[in-house]
XYZ file of C-alpha atoms in Angstrom:
468
model
C 13.713 15.220 7.005
C 11.934 17.896 4.987
C 15.272 19.732 4.743
C 16.869 16.520 3.431
C 14.616 16.630 0.386
C 15.761 20.168 -0.424
C 19.151 18.691 -1.289
C 19.746 18.420 -5.052
C 21.079 14.927 -4.452
C 17.576 13.598 -3.766
C 15.221 15.490 -6.030
C 15.360 13.069 -8.982
C 14.560 10.193 -6.649
C 11.564 12.163 -5.416
C 10.440 12.969 -8.977
C 10.801 9.331 -10.025
C 8.804 8.039 -7.055
C 6.043 10.584 -7.653
C 5.909 9.673 -11.353
C 5.530 5.996 -10.447
C 2.825 6.902 -7.939
C 0.541 8.471 -10.544
C -0.897 4.977 -10.973
C -1.002 4.633 -7.177
C -3.336 7.639 -7.011
C -5.580 5.846 -9.491
C -5.441 2.739 -7.334
C -6.423 4.873 -4.334
C -9.472 6.047 -6.264
C -10.494 2.419 -6.845
C -10.021 1.667 -3.122
C -12.198 4.587 -2.047
C -14.708 4.294 -4.914
C -16.835 1.829 -2.948
C -17.222 4.162 0.060
C -19.736 6.589 -1.432
C -20.832 4.355 -4.339
C -22.002 1.224 -2.494
C -24.765 3.083 -0.570
C -25.825 4.529 -3.943
C -25.882 1.099 -5.592
C -27.968 -0.267 -2.693
C -30.469 2.586 -2.847
C -33.524 3.131 -4.997
C -31.511 5.729 -6.958
C -29.020 3.126 -8.183
C -27.700 3.845 -11.703
C -27.836 0.120 -12.535
C -30.903 -0.902 -14.615
C -31.231 -4.148 -12.634
C -32.044 -2.285 -9.443
C -30.350 -2.102 -6.011
C -27.613 -4.638 -5.195
C -27.849 -6.997 -2.208
C -25.571 -7.401 0.836
C -24.175 -10.582 -0.723
C -23.330 -8.699 -3.920
C -21.751 -5.922 -1.863
C -19.450 -8.476 -0.232
C -18.372 -9.701 -3.674
C -17.728 -6.149 -4.867
C -15.192 -5.906 -2.060
C -13.853 -9.442 -2.403
C -13.162 -9.410 -6.148
C -10.761 -6.557 -5.438
C -8.665 -8.840 -3.249
C -8.856 -11.779 -5.661
C -7.398 -9.450 -8.277
C -4.732 -8.415 -5.791
C -3.609 -12.008 -5.256
C -3.422 -12.563 -9.014
C -1.588 -9.275 -9.573
C 1.037 -10.095 -6.960
C 2.057 -13.276 -8.777
C 1.711 -11.846 -12.301
C 3.765 -8.719 -11.706
C 6.384 -10.559 -9.647
C 7.010 -12.721 -12.720
C 7.042 -9.702 -15.037
C 9.590 -7.689 -13.041
C 11.743 -10.772 -12.414
C 12.109 -11.623 -16.103
C 11.648 -8.255 -17.816
C 12.759 -5.682 -15.225
C 11.007 -3.270 -12.931
C 10.429 -0.552 -15.533
C 8.544 -2.955 -17.818
C 6.544 -4.199 -14.857
C 5.649 -0.662 -13.839
C 4.515 0.239 -17.364
C 2.302 -2.856 -17.465
C 0.394 -1.568 -14.423
C -1.439 0.846 -16.718
C -3.103 -1.943 -18.751
C -5.667 -3.257 -16.205
C -6.264 0.294 -15.024
C -7.244 1.464 -18.507
C -9.599 -1.492 -18.920
C -11.324 -1.168 -15.535
C -12.399 2.430 -16.031
C -13.771 1.553 -19.455
C -15.779 -1.263 -17.864
C -17.261 1.077 -15.246
C -17.986 3.650 -17.943
C -19.807 1.218 -20.246
C -21.107 -1.316 -17.717
C -24.787 -1.535 -16.839
C -24.785 -4.443 -14.353
C -23.035 -5.566 -11.193
C -20.984 -8.079 -13.214
C -19.129 -5.250 -14.940
C -18.349 -3.906 -11.476
C -17.031 -7.315 -10.386
C -14.672 -7.396 -13.387
C -13.554 -3.802 -12.808
C -12.880 -4.492 -9.137
C -10.815 -7.557 -10.062
C -8.704 -5.418 -12.416
C -8.345 -2.713 -9.767
C -6.999 -5.334 -7.380
C -4.676 -6.613 -10.132
C -3.119 -3.140 -10.311
C -2.859 -2.955 -6.520
C -1.166 -6.342 -6.302
C 1.375 -5.145 -8.854
C 1.959 -1.906 -6.968
C 2.643 -3.653 -3.668
C 4.757 -6.327 -5.358
C 7.000 -3.923 -7.277
C 7.023 -0.411 -5.860
C 8.737 -1.328 -2.540
C 11.464 -3.121 -4.493
C 11.739 -0.183 -6.898
C 12.176 2.166 -3.934
C 14.794 -0.171 -2.450
C 16.633 -0.156 -5.808
C 16.832 3.606 -6.312
C 16.548 5.265 -2.892
C 19.353 6.576 -0.750
C 19.086 4.747 2.569
C 18.874 8.028 4.529
C 15.498 8.791 2.935
C 14.303 5.288 2.027
C 11.676 5.174 4.773
C 10.190 8.509 3.741
C 10.141 7.547 0.063
C 8.527 4.235 1.009
C 5.797 5.982 2.975
C 4.830 7.958 -0.147
C 2.982 4.913 -1.473
C 0.207 5.212 1.088
C 0.262 9.003 0.857
C -0.562 8.786 -2.852
C -3.186 6.107 -2.267
C -4.825 8.503 0.152
C -4.727 11.346 -2.350
C -6.718 8.953 -4.527
C -9.067 8.245 -1.634
C -9.674 11.965 -1.171
C -10.415 12.380 -4.870
C -12.704 9.352 -4.844
C -14.643 10.366 -1.728
C -15.121 13.870 -3.100
C -15.991 12.896 -6.667
C -18.213 10.006 -5.570
C -20.424 12.367 -3.599
C -20.678 15.207 -6.094
C -20.131 13.838 -9.618
C -22.488 11.627 -11.673
C -21.741 7.896 -11.521
C -20.672 7.549 -15.160
C -18.564 10.733 -15.278
C -15.893 9.513 -12.844
C -14.541 6.750 -15.146
C -14.191 9.193 -18.053
C -12.035 11.495 -15.916
C -9.978 8.670 -14.445
C -8.849 7.408 -17.865
C -6.416 10.349 -17.924
C -4.293 8.984 -15.050
C -2.908 5.789 -16.640
C -2.092 7.764 -19.804
C -0.117 10.349 -17.775
C 1.564 7.526 -15.861
C 2.766 5.854 -19.074
C 4.150 9.134 -20.396
C 6.122 9.852 -17.213
C 7.484 6.375 -16.473
C 8.684 5.967 -20.074
C 11.172 8.770 -19.328
C 12.706 6.998 -16.306
C 15.698 4.664 -16.653
C 15.594 1.050 -15.505
C 16.913 0.628 -11.961
C 20.699 0.157 -11.548
C 20.316 -3.227 -9.899
C 18.099 -4.638 -12.684
C 20.628 -3.442 -15.290
C 23.514 -5.025 -13.400
C 21.591 -8.298 -13.260
C 21.526 -8.198 -17.075
C 25.250 -7.393 -17.247
C 24.709 -3.840 -18.510
C 27.349 -2.128 -16.380
C 27.610 1.140 -18.349
C 23.821 1.603 -18.416
C 23.647 0.749 -14.699
C 26.191 3.441 -13.857
C 24.252 5.996 -15.921
C 21.057 4.972 -14.164
C 22.601 5.402 -10.717
C 23.998 8.765 -11.826
C 20.473 9.777 -12.845
C 18.934 8.756 -9.517
C 21.776 10.410 -7.569
C 21.411 13.553 -9.712
C 24.975 13.471 -11.058
C 24.827 15.189 -14.478
C 28.071 13.836 -15.996
C 31.118 11.698 -15.219
C 33.173 14.719 -14.161
C 30.794 15.248 -11.214
C 31.103 11.743 -9.777
C 32.134 11.745 -6.120
C 34.030 9.197 -4.086
C 30.785 8.346 -2.287
C 29.127 7.614 -5.643
C 32.061 5.448 -6.767
C 31.925 3.491 -3.521
C 28.161 2.987 -3.787
C 28.342 1.805 -7.385
C 31.238 -0.564 -6.705
C 29.358 -1.991 -3.716
C 26.283 -2.441 -5.877
C 28.306 -4.176 -8.592
C 29.924 -6.474 -6.068
C 26.580 -7.310 -4.554
C 24.980 -8.021 -7.948
C 27.931 -10.253 -8.850
C 27.773 -12.123 -5.562
C 24.046 -12.659 -5.995
C 24.607 -13.989 -9.531
C 27.222 -16.432 -8.246
C 25.099 -17.729 -5.399
C 23.466 -21.107 -5.570
C 19.859 -21.243 -6.661
C 17.186 -20.637 -4.065
C 16.392 -23.730 -2.032
C 14.108 -24.682 0.824
C 17.064 -24.412 3.208
C 17.274 -20.673 2.491
C 13.839 -20.279 4.102
C 14.772 -22.202 7.251
C 17.653 -20.060 8.536
C 16.916 -18.080 11.742
C 17.112 -14.779 9.828
C 14.721 -16.028 7.125
C 12.206 -17.453 9.612
C 12.164 -14.254 11.641
C 11.974 -12.066 8.528
C 9.091 -14.076 7.059
C 7.266 -14.106 10.395
C 7.520 -10.323 10.696
C 6.500 -9.862 7.057
C 3.411 -12.050 7.440
C 2.613 -10.418 10.784
C 2.746 -6.964 9.167
C 0.385 -8.073 6.410
C -2.037 -9.683 8.870
C -2.043 -6.590 11.092
C -2.607 -4.358 8.066
C -5.839 -6.195 7.211
C -7.211 -7.624 10.447
C -6.979 -4.276 12.227
C -9.933 -3.512 9.922
C -8.648 -0.321 8.322
C -9.043 -1.471 4.705
C -12.549 -2.789 5.346
C -13.491 0.429 7.129
C -12.324 2.501 4.151
C -14.136 0.180 1.723
C -17.446 0.135 3.602
C -17.170 3.576 5.219
C -20.564 4.719 3.963
C -22.431 1.746 5.418
C -20.512 1.946 8.714
C -21.245 5.642 9.173
C -24.936 5.105 8.521
C -25.131 2.297 11.075
C -22.971 3.688 13.884
C -25.043 6.780 14.546
C -23.068 9.597 12.945
C -24.718 12.967 13.388
C -22.757 14.519 10.513
C -23.492 14.445 6.799
C -21.588 11.447 5.426
C -20.455 13.483 2.413
C -18.368 15.711 4.653
C -17.204 12.827 6.826
C -15.831 11.056 3.742
C -13.724 14.090 2.902
C -12.592 14.385 6.533
C -11.571 10.715 6.522
C -9.411 11.191 3.434
C -7.810 14.385 4.782
C -7.056 12.799 8.162
C -5.597 9.788 6.361
C -3.275 12.091 4.423
C -2.278 13.866 7.643
C -1.314 10.534 9.228
C 0.739 9.555 6.183
C 2.382 12.988 6.035
C 3.385 12.679 9.699
C 4.916 9.286 8.968
C 6.670 10.664 5.872
C 8.302 13.441 7.892
C 9.156 11.524 11.045
C 9.677 7.826 10.276
C 13.359 8.114 9.308
C 14.047 10.062 12.489
C 11.913 8.306 15.094
C 12.275 4.781 13.707
C 9.938 2.099 12.358
C 9.232 0.243 15.592
C 8.206 3.363 17.536
C 5.789 4.550 14.891
C 4.275 1.101 14.388
C 3.693 0.781 18.140
C 2.019 4.195 18.349
C -0.050 3.412 15.268
C -1.266 0.022 16.507
C -2.126 1.369 19.962
C -4.090 4.262 18.465
C -6.044 1.989 16.122
C -6.882 -0.465 18.904
C -8.053 2.207 21.360
C -10.144 4.085 18.778
C -11.871 0.872 17.651
C -12.580 0.019 21.279
C -14.251 3.418 21.775
C -16.253 3.036 18.558
C -17.440 -0.378 19.738
C -18.420 0.910 23.189
C -20.467 3.735 21.701
C -22.224 1.350 19.335
C -22.887 -1.193 22.093
C -24.496 1.281 24.494
C -26.632 3.005 21.851
C -27.852 -0.064 19.985
C -31.112 -1.984 20.417
C -33.072 -4.346 18.207
C -34.545 -1.438 16.294
C -31.085 -0.047 15.449
C -29.145 2.975 16.627
C -31.311 5.064 18.928
C -29.226 8.193 19.137
C -26.864 10.087 16.929
C -23.558 11.510 18.086
C -20.225 12.951 17.013
C -18.372 10.256 19.017
C -18.308 7.576 16.256
C -17.013 10.106 13.738
C -14.255 11.233 16.110
C -13.317 7.605 16.879
C -13.279 6.775 13.187
C -11.060 9.752 12.374
C -8.673 8.837 15.218
C -8.588 5.313 13.842
C -7.749 6.511 10.314
C -5.020 8.903 11.532
C -3.433 6.272 13.770
C -3.379 3.700 10.964
C -1.723 6.250 8.676
C 1.158 6.653 11.121
C 2.431 3.141 10.607
C 0.123 0.197 9.939
C -0.757 1.265 6.403
C 2.509 2.998 5.484
C 5.271 0.689 6.680
C 4.547 -2.513 4.779
C 5.971 -0.850 1.676
C 9.505 -0.547 3.015
C 9.821 -2.627 6.188
C 9.301 -5.937 4.346
C 12.427 -5.544 2.153
C 14.331 -4.430 5.257
C 13.534 -7.472 7.417
C 13.989 -10.175 4.764
C 17.446 -11.641 4.009
C 18.809 -10.774 0.568
C 18.472 -14.164 -1.060
C 14.764 -14.542 -0.313
C 13.821 -10.873 -0.504
C 12.064 -10.974 -3.872
C 10.164 -14.237 -3.322
C 9.526 -13.323 0.310
C 8.001 -10.003 -0.712
C 5.817 -11.795 -3.267
C 4.618 -14.298 -0.660
C 3.909 -11.498 1.811
C 1.922 -9.389 -0.664
C 0.033 -12.471 -1.837
C -0.972 -13.153 1.762
C -1.909 -9.482 2.186
C -4.359 -9.843 -0.701
C -5.692 -13.135 0.701
C -6.228 -11.542 4.105
C -7.935 -8.609 2.380
C -10.218 -11.048 0.554
C -11.226 -12.649 3.841
C -11.844 -9.396 5.666
C -13.737 -7.722 2.800
C -15.910 -10.805 2.269
C -16.898 -11.258 5.901
C -16.997 -7.621 7.084
C -20.449 -6.695 5.714
C -21.769 -10.053 6.961
C -20.259 -9.480 10.420
C -21.749 -5.987 10.529
C -25.148 -7.550 9.882
C -24.748 -10.533 12.268
C -22.780 -9.222 15.284
C -23.248 -5.502 14.622
C -20.602 -2.807 14.602
C -19.487 -3.279 18.196
C -18.742 -6.990 17.809
C -16.951 -6.467 14.509
C -14.648 -3.645 15.623
C -13.896 -5.292 18.959
C -12.424 -8.255 17.064
C -10.098 -5.852 15.236
C -9.259 -4.093 18.504
C -8.251 -7.451 19.992
C -5.959 -8.069 17.010
C -4.239 -4.767 17.775
C -3.767 -5.723 21.439
C -1.994 -8.961 20.501
C 0.045 -7.133 17.853
C 1.405 -4.658 20.413
C 3.084 -7.551 22.244
C 4.670 -8.819 19.024
C 5.951 -5.340 18.131
C 7.459 -4.804 21.581
C 9.135 -8.199 22.003
C 9.869 -9.484 18.473
C 9.854 -6.608 15.957
C 13.396 -5.334 15.185
C 14.290 -1.720 14.413
C 15.415 -1.445 10.766
C 15.945 2.302 10.535
C 18.943 3.110 8.321
C 19.536 -0.508 7.363
C 21.947 -0.903 4.431
C 20.208 -2.580 1.498
C 23.360 -3.104 -0.561
C 26.166 -4.453 1.593
C 25.928 -7.433 3.878
C 28.323 -8.455 6.553
C 29.660 -12.013 6.712
C 27.197 -14.748 7.622
C 28.460 -15.284 11.181
C 27.807 -11.657 12.081
C 24.393 -10.000 12.440
C 23.278 -8.959 8.998
C 23.106 -5.245 8.335
C 21.182 -6.050 5.181
C 20.743 -7.244 1.763
C 19.747 -5.499 -1.383
């Protein structure tokens, strides 16, 4: 797969995806920001004039992020539907610019609440639009790898956040981070609208030029038969979609739609209830409570690096090994590592707290992060468009991402409370049980969508090879 990207045919797709993911790096920073910062805000050295924040306030710091995500999913779905994906992508920079200004100028926890809401708003937009943008521009032979880049860039942001949060002053980070949305705007302005969006507006000439750009064809004399076939298929598909009847409830009750929606919702539930997002959000508190013998500053950096390694493995292998295989390996690894973390916590805990320190929880946590990066956190970006029928793909993706944010709200709100009430072992064992049930669903229900064609569909009576 690495050799595939050396082909000139793909390099503009790769550049475009990386340009779009500049804002995703910024989002990753907002995800990881709480890891090192929450212990600081709870300590006597808090930079807030009002003093340390409480456990209840900590839960809201996490939860407002997900409330913003739910709002962003709906908002940006409407924007890209009516104004196109490029406009929607550019609008992602607005909440991101505001949130870092709030953290820079804010002197109370309420500024943090507002900033976290705006960070979630950006994230909801990213998950609502970027998978569809990838589906619009990517060659199907590399679509899985391009889709996995979303989480890879989020984890670059996590690495930056975990490092900066431990070594830079609290109010310096927002000043630095204001550069990212500005760079994002400059880069995305240079990209053309996606071919499919242009065809939906009847702009056939512009759509052909856009597809030529993304297929790295410099002029009309270099067009190949493969390009002509792809563009004609895309035109035919766009025309057929325009001529279809409006979306109705019946479109959601076909066997293909029911199965696609079930798998989409399952993927979102697994992504959150396996606990990975909560673990990344509250990593500092978890490490302090589970008996880590290592300096948490270094563990944070290790977590981010291991996360990137898991995503990089998925990026290289997912289009060769297949989605189902990687998701099964990922879910098994997460479940086993959480079980080990829970066992260690259970046998070393008493009413006075953790009685011994060890490297075991750190190793289990790193195994958990790496395993999640192989599939659970990377595949939602491109598997959802692959499993949903064409007619409900856009609304189905919006519903799925909205539920993802709702699930994230639930898990982030209750996780610090669960850690306090049933301790680490009880909390992570719940997530481990979710993984055990999920393995059965993956084995017996999850389809393999590797190489699925997102433009052409076969007739209704045959199994669908895809939809755009």
